[in-house]
Amino acid sequence: MSVTNIISSTPSIENGYCSFELGSFSFHRDEYFAHISWVVNGRGMSHTISADVFLRALMRDVAWGFFYGRVNFDNVFGTTNHYGQVDMFAGSYNGDLKAKNLDLLETFDTPLIMATFKTMLDDWTNESFDPFAAPDETTQGWIGKKSGSNLAAINRERQVCQRQPGLPGDVALRVDEDGYPQNRAFADVSEDEPEVYIEPGFESEVGAFNLFAFLSRSNVTWNPSITSICKESLFCPTTEEYILPIAHGNDRCEWFFQMSDQIDWKVENDETGQPRAKVVMKAGDIAAMPADCRHTGYSPKRSMLLVWENANPELPKLYADGKLPVNPIQF
Amino acid sequence: MSEFKTVFGSLENYEKGHIEIIDDDPKAYAFSNIFEVANQSAPYEKVVVGKNLKYVIETLRAEGDSDWYTCAHDEFVVCMDGEIEVHLVKLNNSASYTPENKEGSVKLESDPEGPKMGRIILRHGHQALLPKGSAYRFSNRKKPGVLIMQTICGDHSVEKWAEICYS
Ligand SMILES: [Fe+2]
């Protein structure tokens, strides 16, 4: 599919960054901020996001292929995945902007918006800044004029197993040599492996591994891998530190199982952003995120979170049509 | 020595979180704690703690020997506490226990017939595949442990949300 119609400017003489356009939206970066502009009802609107916040959110949107449902970069700007097409919006799910008809939502074929976002991410990410890392693990190199690029960081692919990591031909277990040292915040996590005794002939089916050790070697934050698959049920564990760079408005129910430490979830109404609740999850806690919320996690220490998704492609329509309850359990 | 302390829970030592409601119903979150659930469970009772339509996460208190089970699809367990042995047998005629489209774990009425596939000893944080068409049994002769299982709601899944959830 052709994605040659990425619209970008030449690098700014002042700071070296390119500007971009997609539909009626334009994107511009300066030394501290990303600026998003749009025109609605003849009025020029703009929204400003700290460049590090914008790049961390953009990184997740790109890496997750626009994810399930809505990815709010903040309370104004974001995307909604329709799996083949993607809405990009400003203000459409902000109660106040929406009420004043100052919002704009446009829909793009996925390859075009993906190519535009990837080009912008590449151009706006400086060499010493890793948008996947916790703030403590990267630099403030996002500040200032354009300074190199960090393709190695932004082109990491999320690890998706076929059946289970470590089985023959499947995702390899994480080791130093492959660029997966144990993270500083998980240096106390035991790396003993399970004892596995396999009868001859069953090597492809009998397998076990240390999931916590695997996670302790994750080199990214807020970026789920897939470590087991039961039909459409996906276990997507991830390691979390600092703030989830987006507010996720899923198009289905999802579940969180807090495997270590603690995450506080800010939960809001997904249509308006109005506050609903704060859900404080500690090690061993499991909870659902209703299909009509948006949620942002705050992890004071790097923690292990199992995100549990139902990948059934029919779910978004069933929820949107009100054919499934937004709360997964009635009791 | 690490400057960070990673906190895991256990049957004997866990702290449950909470919900601060602003404009909501706490039941929307079906919030429970697997160690609290396992503390109130019978050995190997398959208590559903997460349910996304037909898919479930079950919490099992691993104490003594379990019955033998089989399943027509892959299932997975993660050991969250204790030391738990998994015995695997390739069923000679797995279709006679579970039709291809049968979902969830199926208890065997008698010991499985077929060759041994292997044996796994799981400790904290270890995950094992329970491959489709095999029979499996858990064993723990030491202090009680906890498993979580990824599977589909089946004949032996136990739902008692009102008892386990924050409300
Ligand atoms: Fe989410």
Coordinates of N, CA and C in Angstrom, one line a residue, chain A residues 73-298:
Chain A
F73 N -3.5 10.5 24.3 CA -2.2 11.1 24.6 C -2.3 11.9 25.9
D74 N -3.4 12.6 26.0 CA -3.7 13.4 27.2 C -5.3 13.6 27.2
N75 N -5.8 14.7 27.8 CA -7.2 14.8 27.9 C -7.8 15.5 26.6
V76 N -6.9 15.7 25.6 CA -7.4 16.4 24.4 C -7.1 15.5 23.1
F77 N -5.9 15.1 23.0 CA -5.5 14.5 21.7 C -5.4 13.0 21.8
G78 N -5.7 12.3 20.7 CA -5.5 10.8 20.7 C -6.0 10.1 19.5
T79 N -6.0 8.8 19.5 CA -6.4 8.0 18.4 C -7.4 6.9 18.8
T80 N -8.3 6.5 17.9 CA -9.1 5.3 18.2 C -8.9 4.3 17.0
N81 N -8.6 3.1 17.4 CA -8.3 2.1 16.4 C -9.6 1.4 15.9
H82 N -9.8 1.4 14.6 CA -10.9 0.6 14.0 C -10.3 -0.5 13.2
Y83 N -9.1 -0.9 13.4 CA -8.5 -2.1 12.8 C -8.6 -2.1 11.3
G84 N -7.7 -1.3 10.7 CA -7.7 -1.0 9.3 C -7.8 0.5 9.0
Q85 N -8.6 1.2 9.9 CA -8.7 2.6 9.9 C -8.5 3.1 11.3
V86 N -8.0 4.4 11.4 CA -7.8 4.9 12.7 C -8.4 6.3 12.8
D87 N -9.1 6.6 13.8 CA -9.6 8.0 14.1 C -8.4 8.8 14.8
M88 N -8.2 10.0 14.3 CA -7.3 10.9 15.1 C -8.2 12.0 15.5
F89 N -8.1 12.4 16.8 CA -9.0 13.4 17.3 C -8.3 14.5 18.2
A90 N -9.0 15.6 18.3 CA -8.6 16.6 19.3 C -9.9 17.1 19.9
G91 N -10.0 16.9 21.2 CA -11.1 17.4 22.0 C -12.4 16.6 21.9
S92 N -12.4 15.5 21.1 CA -13.7 14.8 20.9 C -14.1 14.0 22.1
Y93 N -13.2 13.7 23.0 CA -13.5 13.0 24.2 C -13.1 13.8 25.4
N94 N -13.2 15.1 25.2 CA -13.0 16.1 26.3 C -14.3 16.8 26.5
G95 N -15.0 16.6 27.6 CA -16.3 17.1 27.8 C -16.5 18.6 27.5
D96 N -15.5 19.4 27.8 CA -15.7 20.8 27.7 C -15.5 21.2 26.2
L97 N -14.4 20.7 25.5 CA -14.2 21.1 24.1 C -15.4 20.6 23.3
K98 N -15.8 19.4 23.6 CA -16.9 18.8 22.8 C -18.2 19.6 23.0
A99 N -18.5 20.0 24.2 CA -19.7 20.8 24.4 C -19.7 22.1 23.6
K100 N -18.5 22.7 23.4 CA -18.4 23.9 22.7 C -18.2 23.7 21.2
N101 N -18.3 22.5 20.7 CA -18.1 22.1 19.3 C -16.7 22.6 18.8
L102 N -15.7 22.4 19.6 CA -14.4 22.9 19.2 C -13.5 21.7 18.9
D103 N -14.1 20.5 18.8 CA -13.3 19.3 18.6 C -13.3 18.9 17.1
L104 N -12.3 18.1 16.8 CA -12.2 17.6 15.4 C -11.8 16.2 15.4
L105 N -12.4 15.4 14.6 CA -12.1 13.9 14.5 C -12.0 13.6 13.0
E106 N -10.9 13.0 12.6 CA -10.8 12.6 11.2 C -10.3 11.2 11.2
T107 N -10.7 10.4 10.1 CA -10.3 9.0 10.0 C -9.4 8.8 8.9
F108 N -8.4 8.0 9.1 CA -7.3 7.7 8.2 C -7.1 6.2 8.0
D109 N -6.7 5.8 6.8 CA -6.3 4.4 6.6 C -5.0 4.2 7.5
T110 N -5.0 3.0 8.1 CA -3.9 2.8 9.1 C -2.5 3.0 8.5
P111 N -2.2 2.5 7.3 CA -0.8 2.7 6.8 C -0.4 4.1 6.7
L112 N -1.3 5.1 6.4 CA -0.9 6.5 6.3 C -0.6 7.1 7.6
I113 N -1.6 6.9 8.6 CA -1.3 7.5 9.9 C -0.1 6.8 10.6
M114 N 0.0 5.5 10.4 CA 1.2 4.8 11.0 C 2.5 5.4 10.4
A115 N 2.5 5.5 9.1 CA 3.8 6.0 8.5 C 4.1 7.5 8.9
T116 N 3.0 8.3 9.0 CA 3.2 9.7 9.5 C 3.7 9.7 10.9
F117 N 3.1 8.9 11.8 CA 3.5 8.9 13.2 C 4.9 8.4 13.3
K118 N 5.3 7.3 12.6 CA 6.6 6.8 12.7 C 7.7 7.8 12.3
T119 N 7.4 8.5 11.2 CA 8.3 9.5 10.7 C 8.5 10.6 11.7
M120 N 7.4 11.0 12.3 CA 7.4 12.1 13.3 C 8.2 11.6 14.5
L121 N 7.9 10.4 14.9 CA 8.6 9.9 16.1 C 10.1 9.8 15.9
D122 N 10.5 9.4 14.7 CA 11.9 9.3 14.4 C 12.5 10.7 14.4
D123 N 11.8 11.6 13.7 CA 12.4 13.0 13.6 C 12.5 13.7 14.9
W124 N 11.5 13.5 15.8 CA 11.4 14.3 17.0 C 12.1 13.6 18.2
T125 N 12.6 12.4 18.0 CA 13.3 11.7 19.1 C 14.8 11.9 19.0
N126 N 15.4 12.6 20.0 CA 16.9 12.8 19.9 C 17.6 11.6 20.3
E127 N 18.9 11.6 20.0 CA 19.8 10.4 20.2 C 19.8 9.9 21.6
S128 N 19.8 10.7 22.6 CA 20.0 10.3 24.0 C 18.7 10.1 24.7
F129 N 17.6 10.2 24.0 CA 16.3 10.0 24.7 C 15.6 8.7 24.3
D130 N 15.2 7.9 25.2 CA 14.5 6.6 24.9 C 13.1 6.7 25.4
P131 N 12.1 6.9 24.5 CA 10.8 7.1 25.0 C 10.1 5.8 25.7
F132 N 10.8 4.7 25.5 CA 10.3 3.4 26.2 C 10.8 3.3 27.6
A133 N 11.8 4.1 28.0 CA 12.5 4.0 29.3 C 11.7 4.8 30.3
A134 N 11.9 4.3 31.6 CA 11.5 5.2 32.7 C 12.4 6.4 32.8
P135 N 11.8 7.5 33.3 CA 12.6 8.8 33.3 C 14.0 8.6 33.9
D136 N 14.0 7.8 35.0 CA 15.3 7.5 35.7 C 16.3 6.8 34.8
E137 N 15.9 6.2 33.7 CA 16.8 5.4 32.9 C 17.2 6.1 31.6
T138 N 16.7 7.2 31.4 CA 17.1 7.9 30.1 C 17.5 9.3 30.5
T139 N 17.7 10.2 29.5 CA 18.2 11.5 29.7 C 17.1 12.5 29.5
Q140 N 17.5 13.8 29.7 CA 16.6 14.9 29.3 C 17.0 15.4 27.9
G141 N 17.5 14.5 27.1 CA 17.9 14.8 25.8 C 16.8 15.2 24.8
W142 N 15.6 15.0 25.3 CA 14.4 15.4 24.5 C 14.3 16.9 24.5
I143 N 15.0 17.6 25.4 CA 14.9 19.0 25.5 C 15.9 19.6 24.5
G144 N 15.5 20.7 23.8 CA 16.5 21.4 23.0 C 16.3 21.1 21.5
K145 N 17.3 21.6 20.8 CA 17.3 21.5 19.3 C 17.5 20.0 18.9
K146 N 17.2 19.7 17.7 CA 17.3 18.3 17.2 C 18.8 17.9 17.3
S147 N 18.9 16.7 17.8 CA 20.3 16.2 18.1 C 20.3 14.7 17.8
G148 N 20.6 14.3 16.6 CA 20.7 12.9 16.2 C 19.3 12.2 16.3
S149 N 19.4 10.8 16.3 CA 18.2 10.0 16.4 C 18.4 8.8 17.2
N150 N 17.4 8.1 17.6 CA 17.5 6.9 18.4 C 16.7 5.7 17.8
L151 N 17.1 5.3 16.6 CA 16.3 4.3 15.9 C 16.3 2.9 16.6
A152 N 17.4 2.6 17.3 CA 17.5 1.3 18.0 C 16.4 1.3 19.1
A153 N 16.2 2.4 19.7 CA 15.2 2.4 20.8 C 13.7 2.4 20.2
I154 N 13.5 3.2 19.2 CA 12.1 3.3 18.8 C 11.7 2.2 17.9
N155 N 12.6 1.4 17.4 CA 12.2 0.3 16.5 C 12.2 -1.1 17.2
R156 N 12.3 -1.1 18.6 CA 12.1 -2.3 19.3 C 10.7 -2.9 19.0
E157 N 10.7 -4.3 18.8 CA 9.5 -4.9 18.5 C 9.0 -5.6 19.8
R158 N 7.7 -5.6 20.1 CA 7.2 -6.2 21.2 C 7.3 -7.7 21.0
Q159 N 7.6 -8.5 22.1 CA 7.8 -9.9 22.0 C 6.4 -10.6 22.1
V160 N 6.1 -11.4 21.1 CA 4.8 -12.2 21.0 C 5.2 -13.6 20.8
C161 N 4.8 -14.4 21.8 CA 5.1 -15.9 21.7 C 4.1 -16.6 20.8
Q162 N 4.5 -17.7 20.3 CA 3.6 -18.6 19.6 C 2.7 -19.4 20.6
R163 N 3.4 -19.9 21.6 CA 2.8 -20.8 22.6 C 3.3 -20.4 23.9
Q164 N 4.6 -20.5 24.1 CA 5.2 -20.1 25.4 C 6.7 -19.8 25.2
P165 N 7.2 -18.7 25.8 CA 8.6 -18.5 25.6 C 9.5 -19.7 26.1
G166 N 10.5 -19.9 25.4 CA 11.5 -21.0 25.8 C 11.2 -22.3 25.1
L167 N 10.0 -22.5 24.6 CA 9.7 -23.8 23.8 C 10.5 -23.7 22.5
P168 N 10.8 -24.9 22.0 CA 11.6 -25.0 20.7 C 10.9 -24.1 19.6
G169 N 11.7 -23.2 19.0 CA 11.2 -22.4 17.9 C 10.4 -21.2 18.4
D170 N 10.2 -21.0 19.7 CA 9.4 -19.9 20.2 C 10.3 -18.8 20.6
V171 N 9.7 -17.7 21.1 CA 10.4 -16.6 21.7 C 11.5 -17.1 22.7
A172 N 12.7 -16.6 22.5 CA 13.8 -17.0 23.4 C 13.6 -16.4 24.8
L173 N 14.1 -17.1 25.8 CA 14.2 -16.5 27.1 C 15.2 -15.3 27.1
R174 N 15.0 -14.4 28.0 CA 15.8 -13.1 27.9 C 17.2 -13.3 28.6
V175 N 18.3 -12.9 27.9 CA 19.6 -13.0 28.5 C 20.4 -11.8 28.2
D176 N 21.5 -11.6 28.9 CA 22.3 -10.4 28.8 C 22.7 -10.2 27.3
E177 N 23.2 -11.3 26.7 CA 23.8 -11.2 25.4 C 22.8 -10.7 24.3
D178 N 21.5 -10.9 24.5 CA 20.5 -10.4 23.6 C 20.0 -9.0 23.9
G179 N 20.7 -8.4 24.9 CA 20.3 -7.0 25.2 C 19.2 -6.9 26.3
Y180 N 19.1 -8.0 27.1 CA 18.1 -8.0 28.1 C 18.7 -8.3 29.5
P181 N 19.5 -7.3 30.0 CA 20.0 -7.5 31.4 C 18.9 -7.3 32.4
Q182 N 19.1 -7.9 33.5 CA 18.1 -7.7 34.6 C 18.0 -6.2 35.0
N183 N 16.8 -5.7 35.1 CA 16.7 -4.3 35.4 C 17.1 -4.0 36.8
R184 N 17.6 -2.8 37.0 CA 18.1 -2.4 38.3 C 17.1 -2.5 39.4
A185 N 15.8 -2.3 39.0 CA 14.7 -2.3 40.0 C 14.3 -3.7 40.3
F186 N 14.7 -4.7 39.5 CA 14.4 -6.1 39.8 C 15.6 -7.0 40.1
A187 N 16.7 -6.3 40.6 CA 17.9 -7.0 40.8 C 17.7 -8.1 42.0
D188 N 16.7 -7.9 42.7 CA 16.4 -8.9 43.8 C 15.5 -10.0 43.4
V189 N 15.1 -10.0 42.1 CA 14.1 -11.1 41.7 C 14.9 -12.4 41.4
S190 N 14.5 -13.5 42.0 CA 15.2 -14.8 41.8 C 15.1 -15.2 40.3
E191 N 16.2 -15.8 39.8 CA 16.3 -16.2 38.4 C 16.4 -17.7 38.4
D192 N 16.0 -18.4 39.5 CA 16.0 -19.9 39.4 C 15.0 -20.4 38.3
E193 N 15.4 -21.4 37.6 CA 14.5 -21.9 36.6 C 13.7 -23.1 37.2
P194 N 12.5 -23.4 36.7 CA 11.8 -24.6 37.1 C 12.5 -25.9 36.7
E195 N 12.3 -26.9 37.5 CA 12.9 -28.2 37.2 C 11.9 -28.9 36.2
V196 N 12.5 -29.2 35.0 CA 11.6 -29.7 33.9 C 12.2 -31.1 33.5
Y197 N 11.5 -32.1 33.7 CA 12.0 -33.5 33.3 C 11.1 -34.0 32.2
I198 N 11.7 -34.1 31.0 CA 10.9 -34.4 29.8 C 11.2 -35.8 29.3
E199 N 10.1 -36.6 29.1 CA 10.3 -37.9 28.5 C 10.6 -37.7 27.0
P200 N 11.4 -38.6 26.4 CA 11.8 -38.4 25.0 C 10.6 -38.4 24.1
G201 N 10.6 -37.4 23.2 CA 9.5 -37.3 22.2 C 8.6 -36.2 22.6
F202 N 8.7 -35.7 23.8 CA 7.7 -34.6 24.2 C 8.4 -33.3 24.4
E203 N 9.5 -33.1 23.8 CA 10.3 -31.8 24.0 C 9.5 -30.6 23.5
S204 N 8.7 -30.8 22.5 CA 8.0 -29.6 22.0 C 6.7 -29.2 22.8
E205 N 6.3 -30.1 23.7 CA 5.1 -29.9 24.5 C 5.2 -29.7 25.9
V206 N 6.4 -30.1 26.5 CA 6.6 -30.0 27.9 C 7.5 -28.8 28.1
G207 N 7.1 -27.8 28.8 CA 7.9 -26.6 28.9 C 7.5 -25.7 30.1
A208 N 8.4 -25.1 30.7 CA 8.1 -24.2 31.8 C 9.3 -23.2 31.8
F209 N 9.0 -22.0 32.4 CA 10.1 -21.0 32.5 C 9.8 -20.1 33.6
N210 N 10.8 -19.3 34.0 CA 10.6 -18.4 35.1 C 10.0 -17.0 34.5
L211 N 8.7 -16.9 34.6 CA 8.1 -15.7 34.1 C 8.6 -14.4 34.8
F212 N 8.8 -14.5 36.1 CA 9.2 -13.3 36.8 C 10.6 -12.9 36.4
A213 N 11.5 -13.9 36.2 CA 12.9 -13.6 35.8 C 12.8 -13.0 34.4
F214 N 11.9 -13.5 33.5 CA 11.8 -13.0 32.2 C 11.4 -11.5 32.2
L215 N 10.4 -11.2 33.1 CA 9.9 -9.9 33.2 C 11.0 -9.0 33.8
S216 N 11.8 -9.5 34.7 CA 12.8 -8.7 35.4 C 13.8 -8.2 34.4
R217 N 13.9 -8.8 33.2 CA 14.8 -8.5 32.1 C 14.1 -7.7 31.0
S218 N 12.9 -7.2 31.2 CA 12.3 -6.4 30.2 C 13.1 -5.1 30.1
N219 N 13.3 -4.6 28.9 CA 14.1 -3.4 28.7 C 13.2 -2.2 28.3
V220 N 11.9 -2.3 28.6 CA 11.0 -1.3 28.3 C 10.0 -1.2 29.4
T221 N 9.3 0.0 29.5 CA 8.2 0.1 30.4 C 6.9 0.3 29.6
W222 N 5.8 -0.1 30.2 CA 4.5 0.1 29.6 C 4.5 -0.4 28.2
N223 N 4.9 -1.6 28.0 CA 4.9 -2.2 26.6 C 4.8 -3.7 26.7
P224 N 3.5 -4.2 26.7 CA 3.3 -5.6 27.0 C 3.9 -6.6 26.0
S225 N 4.4 -7.7 26.5 CA 4.8 -8.8 25.6 C 3.6 -9.8 25.7
I226 N 3.6 -10.9 24.9 CA 2.6 -11.9 25.0 C 3.3 -13.2 25.4
T227 N 2.9 -13.8 26.5 CA 3.7 -15.0 27.1 C 2.8 -16.2 27.2
S228 N 1.5 -16.1 26.9 CA 0.7 -17.4 26.7 C -0.6 -17.0 26.0
I229 N -1.1 -18.0 25.3 CA -2.2 -17.8 24.5 C -3.2 -19.0 24.6
C230 N -4.4 -18.7 25.0 CA -5.4 -19.7 25.1 C -6.6 -19.3 24.2
K231 N -6.6 -19.7 23.0 CA -7.5 -19.2 21.9 C -7.3 -17.7 21.8
E232 N -8.4 -16.9 22.2 CA -8.3 -15.5 22.1 C -7.9 -14.8 23.4
S233 N -7.6 -15.6 24.4 CA -7.2 -15.1 25.7 C -5.7 -14.9 25.7
L234 N -5.2 -13.6 25.8 CA -3.8 -13.3 25.7 C -3.3 -12.8 27.1
F235 N -2.3 -13.5 27.6 CA -1.6 -12.9 28.8 C -0.5 -12.0 28.3
C236 N -0.6 -10.7 28.6 CA 0.3 -9.7 28.1 C 1.0 -9.0 29.3
P237 N 2.0 -9.7 29.9 CA 2.6 -9.1 31.0 C 3.6 -8.0 30.6
T238 N 3.8 -7.1 31.5 CA 4.6 -5.9 31.2 C 5.2 -5.3 32.5
T239 N 6.3 -4.6 32.4 CA 6.9 -4.0 33.6 C 6.6 -2.5 33.5
E240 N 6.2 -1.9 34.6 CA 5.7 -0.6 34.6 C 6.5 0.3 35.7
E241 N 6.8 1.5 35.3 CA 7.5 2.4 36.2 C 7.1 3.8 35.8
Y242 N 6.9 4.6 36.7 CA 6.4 6.0 36.5 C 5.0 6.0 36.0
I243 N 4.7 6.8 34.9 CA 3.3 6.9 34.5 C 3.0 6.3 33.2
L244 N 1.9 5.5 33.0 CA 1.5 5.1 31.7 C 1.4 6.3 30.8
P245 N 2.1 6.3 29.7 CA 2.2 7.5 28.9 C 0.9 7.9 28.2
I246 N -0.1 7.1 28.3 CA -1.4 7.3 27.6 C -2.5 7.1 28.6
A247 N -3.7 7.5 28.3 CA -4.9 7.0 29.1 C -5.6 6.1 28.1
H248 N -5.7 4.8 28.5 CA -6.3 3.8 27.6 C -7.8 3.7 27.7
G249 N -8.5 3.9 26.6 CA -9.9 3.7 26.6 C -10.2 2.5 25.7
N250 N -10.3 1.4 26.4 CA -10.4 0.1 25.6 C -11.8 0.0 25.0
D251 N -11.9 -0.8 23.9 CA -13.1 -1.0 23.2 C -13.8 -2.3 23.7
R252 N -13.3 -2.8 24.8 CA -13.8 -4.1 25.4 C -13.3 -4.0 26.9
C253 N -13.7 -5.0 27.7 CA -13.2 -5.1 29.0 C -11.8 -5.7 29.0
E254 N -11.0 -5.2 29.9 CA -9.7 -5.8 30.0 C -9.4 -6.0 31.5
W255 N -8.5 -6.9 31.9 CA -8.2 -7.2 33.3 C -6.7 -6.9 33.6
F256 N -6.5 -6.5 34.9 CA -5.1 -6.3 35.4 C -4.9 -7.3 36.5
F257 N -3.8 -8.0 36.5 CA -3.4 -8.8 37.6 C -2.0 -8.2 38.1
Q258 N -2.0 -7.6 39.2 CA -0.8 -7.0 39.7 C 0.1 -8.1 40.3
M259 N 1.2 -8.4 39.6 CA 2.0 -9.6 40.1 C 3.0 -9.1 41.1
S260 N 3.5 -7.9 41.1 CA 4.4 -7.4 42.1 C 4.1 -5.9 42.3
D261 N 4.5 -5.5 43.5 CA 4.5 -4.1 43.9 C 3.2 -3.5 43.7
Q262 N 3.1 -2.2 43.2 CA 1.8 -1.5 43.3 C 1.7 -0.6 42.1
I263 N 0.4 -0.5 41.6 CA 0.1 0.5 40.6 C -1.2 1.2 41.1
D264 N -1.3 2.5 41.0 CA -2.5 3.2 41.3 C -3.1 3.6 39.9
W265 N -4.4 3.2 39.7 CA -5.0 3.5 38.4 C -6.0 4.7 38.6
K266 N -5.8 5.7 37.8 CA -6.8 6.8 37.7 C -7.8 6.4 36.6
V267 N -9.1 6.3 37.0 CA -10.1 5.8 36.1 C -11.1 7.0 35.8
E268 N -11.3 7.2 34.5 CA -12.2 8.3 34.1 C -13.3 7.8 33.1
N269 N -14.3 8.6 32.9 CA -15.3 8.3 31.9 C -14.6 8.4 30.5
D270 N -14.8 7.4 29.7 CA -14.1 7.5 28.4 C -14.6 8.4 27.4
E271 N -15.9 8.9 27.6 CA -16.4 9.8 26.6 C -16.1 11.2 27.0
T272 N -15.9 11.5 28.3 CA -15.8 12.9 28.7 C -14.5 13.2 29.5
G273 N -13.9 12.2 30.0 CA -12.7 12.4 30.9 C -13.1 12.7 32.3
Q274 N -14.4 12.7 32.7 CA -14.8 13.0 34.1 C -14.2 11.9 35.0
P275 N -13.8 12.2 36.2 CA -13.2 11.2 37.1 C -14.2 10.2 37.6
R276 N -13.8 9.0 37.7 CA -14.7 7.9 38.2 C -14.2 7.3 39.5
A277 N -12.9 6.9 39.5 CA -12.4 6.2 40.7 C -10.9 6.2 40.6
K278 N -10.3 5.9 41.8 CA -8.9 5.5 41.8 C -8.8 4.1 42.3
V279 N -8.1 3.2 41.6 CA -8.1 1.8 42.0 C -6.6 1.5 42.4
V280 N -6.4 1.2 43.6 CA -5.1 1.0 44.1 C -4.8 -0.6 44.2
M281 N -3.9 -1.0 43.3 CA -3.7 -2.5 43.2 C -2.3 -2.8 43.7
K282 N -2.3 -3.8 44.6 CA -1.1 -4.3 45.3 C -0.9 -5.8 44.8
A283 N 0.3 -6.3 45.2 CA 0.7 -7.6 44.7 C -0.3 -8.7 45.0
G284 N -0.8 -9.3 44.0 CA -1.9 -10.4 44.2 C -3.3 -9.9 43.9
D285 N -3.4 -8.6 43.7 CA -4.8 -8.0 43.4 C -5.1 -8.2 41.9
I286 N -6.3 -8.5 41.6 CA -6.8 -8.6 40.2 C -8.1 -7.8 40.1
A287 N -8.2 -7.1 39.0 CA -9.4 -6.2 38.8 C -9.6 -6.0 37.3
A288 N -10.9 -5.8 37.0 CA -11.3 -5.5 35.6 C -11.3 -4.0 35.4
M289 N -11.0 -3.6 34.2 CA -11.3 -2.2 33.7 C -12.5 -2.3 32.8
P290 N -13.6 -1.7 33.3 CA -14.9 -1.7 32.5 C -14.7 -1.2 31.1
A291 N -15.5 -1.6 30.2 CA -15.4 -1.3 28.7 C -15.6 0.2 28.4
D292 N -16.2 0.9 29.4 CA -16.5 2.3 29.1 C -15.7 3.3 29.9
C293 N -14.5 2.8 30.3 CA -13.6 3.8 31.1 C -12.4 4.1 30.3
R294 N -11.6 5.1 30.7 CA -10.2 5.2 30.3 C -9.4 5.2 31.6
H295 N -8.2 4.6 31.5 CA -7.4 4.4 32.7 C -5.9 4.8 32.4
T296 N -5.3 5.4 33.5 CA -3.9 5.7 33.5 C -3.3 5.1 34.7
G297 N -2.1 4.4 34.6 CA -1.5 3.8 35.7 C -0.3 4.6 36.2
Y298 N -0.1 4.6 37.6 CA 1.0 5.3 38.2 C 1.8 4.2 39.0

